[in-house]
C-alpha positions as CSV (number, residue, x, y, z in Angstrom):
1,L,26.8,-195.2,202.0
2,R,28.0,-194.4,198.5
3,H,25.1,-191.9,198.1
4,A,26.1,-190.3,201.4
5,E,29.7,-190.0,200.3
6,A,28.7,-188.5,197.0
7,K,26.4,-186.0,198.8
8,A,29.3,-185.0,201.2
9,L,31.8,-184.6,198.3
10,N,29.4,-182.6,196.2
11,Q,28.8,-180.2,199.1
12,Q,32.5,-179.8,199.7
13,K,33.0,-179.1,195.9
14,N,30.3,-176.4,195.9
15,N,31.5,-174.6,199.1
16,L,33.3,-171.3,198.6
17,N,36.0,-172.1,201.1
18,I,38.2,-175.0,202.0
19,S,36.1,-177.4,203.9
20,N,35.2,-181.0,204.7
21,V,31.8,-182.5,205.3
22,I,30.7,-185.7,207.0
23,V,27.1,-186.8,206.7
24,A,25.1,-189.0,209.1
25,E,25.6,-192.2,207.2
26,Q,29.4,-191.8,207.3
27,I,29.3,-190.9,211.0
28,E,27.2,-194.0,211.8
29,A,29.5,-196.3,209.8
30,F,32.1,-196.1,212.6
31,P,31.7,-196.7,216.4
32,D,32.7,-193.2,217.4
33,P,30.9,-192.3,220.6
34,N,31.1,-188.5,220.3
35,A,31.5,-185.6,217.9
36,A,35.3,-185.2,218.5
37,E,35.9,-188.9,217.7
38,A,34.0,-188.5,214.5
39,L,35.9,-185.4,213.5
40,R,39.3,-187.1,213.9
41,R,38.7,-189.0,210.7
42,L,39.0,-185.8,208.6
43,P,42.2,-184.7,207.0
44,G,43.8,-181.6,208.7
45,V,41.8,-182.2,211.9
46,S,43.4,-183.7,215.0
47,V,41.9,-184.3,218.4
48,Q,43.3,-183.6,221.8
49,Q,42.5,-186.6,224.1
50,D,41.4,-186.5,227.7
51,Q,40.9,-189.8,229.7
52,G,41.3,-191.9,226.5
53,E,38.6,-190.0,224.5
54,G,38.8,-187.2,222.1
55,R,37.7,-183.9,223.6
56,Y,39.1,-180.8,221.8
57,V,39.4,-180.3,218.1
58,L,42.5,-178.8,216.5
59,I,42.1,-177.6,212.9
60,R,45.3,-177.5,210.9
61,G,47.4,-177.7,214.1
62,T,46.1,-174.6,215.7
63,E,45.1,-174.6,219.4
64,A,41.5,-175.6,220.3
65,R,40.9,-172.1,221.7
66,L,41.6,-170.6,218.2
67,N,38.7,-172.4,216.6
68,T,35.0,-171.8,216.8
69,T,32.3,-174.4,217.2
70,Q,28.7,-174.1,216.2
71,I,25.5,-176.1,216.4
72,N,23.2,-175.5,213.4
73,G,25.1,-172.3,212.7
74,N,24.8,-170.9,216.2
75,T,28.1,-170.3,218.1
76,L,28.6,-172.7,221.0
77,P,30.2,-171.1,224.1
78,S,32.8,-172.9,226.2
79,T,31.7,-174.6,229.4
80,E,35.0,-173.6,231.0
81,D,35.4,-170.2,232.5
82,D,39.2,-169.7,231.8
83,N,39.4,-170.5,228.1
84,R,37.5,-170.8,224.8
85,N,37.9,-174.6,224.3
86,V,34.6,-176.3,223.5
87,Q,34.4,-179.9,224.8
88,L,33.0,-182.0,222.0
89,D,33.1,-185.2,224.0
90,V,29.7,-184.4,225.5
91,I,27.9,-184.4,222.1
92,P,26.9,-187.9,221.0
93,S,27.8,-188.6,217.4
94,D,24.5,-190.5,216.9
95,L,22.4,-187.3,217.2
96,L,24.3,-185.5,214.4
97,G,23.0,-185.3,210.8
98,A,26.3,-183.8,209.4
99,I,29.5,-182.1,210.5
100,E,31.0,-179.3,208.4
101,V,34.6,-178.1,209.0
102,S,35.6,-174.9,207.4
103,K,39.4,-174.7,207.3
104,A,39.6,-171.1,206.0
105,L,37.3,-168.3,206.9
106,T,35.5,-166.3,204.2
107,P,34.2,-162.7,204.5
108,D,30.6,-163.9,205.2
109,M,31.7,-165.8,208.3
110,D,32.3,-164.4,211.8
111,A,36.0,-163.4,212.4
112,D,36.3,-165.1,215.8
113,A,38.4,-168.0,214.7
114,I,41.9,-168.2,213.3
115,G,42.1,-172.0,212.8
116,G,38.7,-172.7,211.4
117,S,35.1,-173.5,212.3
118,V,33.2,-176.7,213.1
119,N,29.5,-176.7,212.5
120,L,27.6,-179.6,214.1
121,I,24.3,-180.1,212.3
122,T,21.7,-182.1,214.2
123,K,19.3,-184.6,212.7
124,N,15.8,-183.4,211.9
125,A,12.5,-185.1,210.9
126,F,12.8,-183.8,207.3
127,D,16.0,-185.8,206.7
128,Y,13.8,-188.9,206.4
129,D,11.0,-189.9,204.0
130,G,8.0,-190.5,206.3
131,Q,8.2,-192.3,209.6
132,V,11.5,-193.6,210.9
133,L,12.4,-195.8,213.9
134,K,16.0,-196.8,214.4
135,A,17.7,-198.4,217.4
136,D,21.3,-199.5,217.9
137,I,22.5,-201.7,220.7
138,G,26.1,-202.6,221.4
139,A,28.2,-204.2,224.0
140,G,31.9,-205.0,224.5
141,Y,34.2,-206.6,227.0
142,R,37.7,-205.4,227.8
143,N,39.7,-208.4,228.9
144,L,42.6,-206.4,230.4
145,R,40.3,-204.4,232.7
146,G,37.6,-207.1,233.1
147,D,34.7,-204.7,232.5
148,L,31.7,-204.4,230.2
149,N,30.9,-201.5,227.9
150,H,27.4,-200.9,226.6
151,K,25.8,-198.5,224.2
152,L,22.2,-197.7,223.2
153,N,20.9,-195.3,220.6
154,F,17.4,-194.7,219.3
155,T,15.8,-192.3,216.9
156,Y,12.1,-191.9,216.1
157,G,10.8,-189.4,213.6
158,N,7.6,-188.6,211.7
159,Q,6.1,-185.9,209.6
160,F,2.6,-184.5,209.9
161,M,0.3,-182.1,208.1
162,D,1.6,-183.2,204.6
163,G,5.2,-182.6,205.6
164,K,4.8,-179.2,207.1
165,L,5.4,-180.3,210.7
166,G,8.0,-182.8,211.8
167,L,8.9,-184.5,215.0
168,L,12.3,-186.2,215.8
169,I,13.2,-187.7,219.1
170,G,16.6,-189.2,219.7
171,G,18.6,-190.5,222.6
172,S,22.0,-191.9,223.3
173,Y,23.4,-193.8,226.2
174,N,27.0,-194.9,226.4
175,N,28.7,-196.4,229.5
176,T,32.4,-197.0,229.5
177,D,34.4,-197.3,232.8
178,M,37.7,-195.6,232.7
C-alpha cells in the first residue's frame, strides 16, 4: 500500500495541473462499491447521493454537469437525455486501475468542463507481473432492515508472447437491497 501511495503522490507531483490520483491498491483498501464512492475520499471532491449511494461527482463545488468524465482518456457521455451528468454508480470500483481528477484545465485538455475532469483508468494485463488470479467475497447483515448484502469480485490476467499480448478478465457482483 505504501508503494501505491508513493506512486500516486509522485504522479500528482509531476502533473502540470492541480490533480489528485488514486491507484488500484488504494481503491481496493476500502469497501467502496462504485467509482463515485471511491472518488469521495479525495480533497475538493464531493459526491451527490441517490438512494444512499454516491452517483454524481462534484469537483470544487461545481455542479456535476459542469465536469467531464472519461474512461481511459475517452469522453464518457451522459446516459440521461436532459443533462450532462454522468452516473458513476454504475462503474464498479474493483475494475479500476486508477482514477485521475484534474481540478484545473490546461491548454492541452478539452475545454468542455468548467469544474474539472475525472479520468477512470481501467485495469489491464500489463499492470501485473505474469499471471494473476484474484477473488474477493464479502457479505454483511443489516440488523435494522433484516437483510443480507453480498459482494463478489474476480480478476484473472495473463501475458502471452513474451509480454506482447495480454488478457485481463474481471467481473463484479454487488447486491444490496434498498
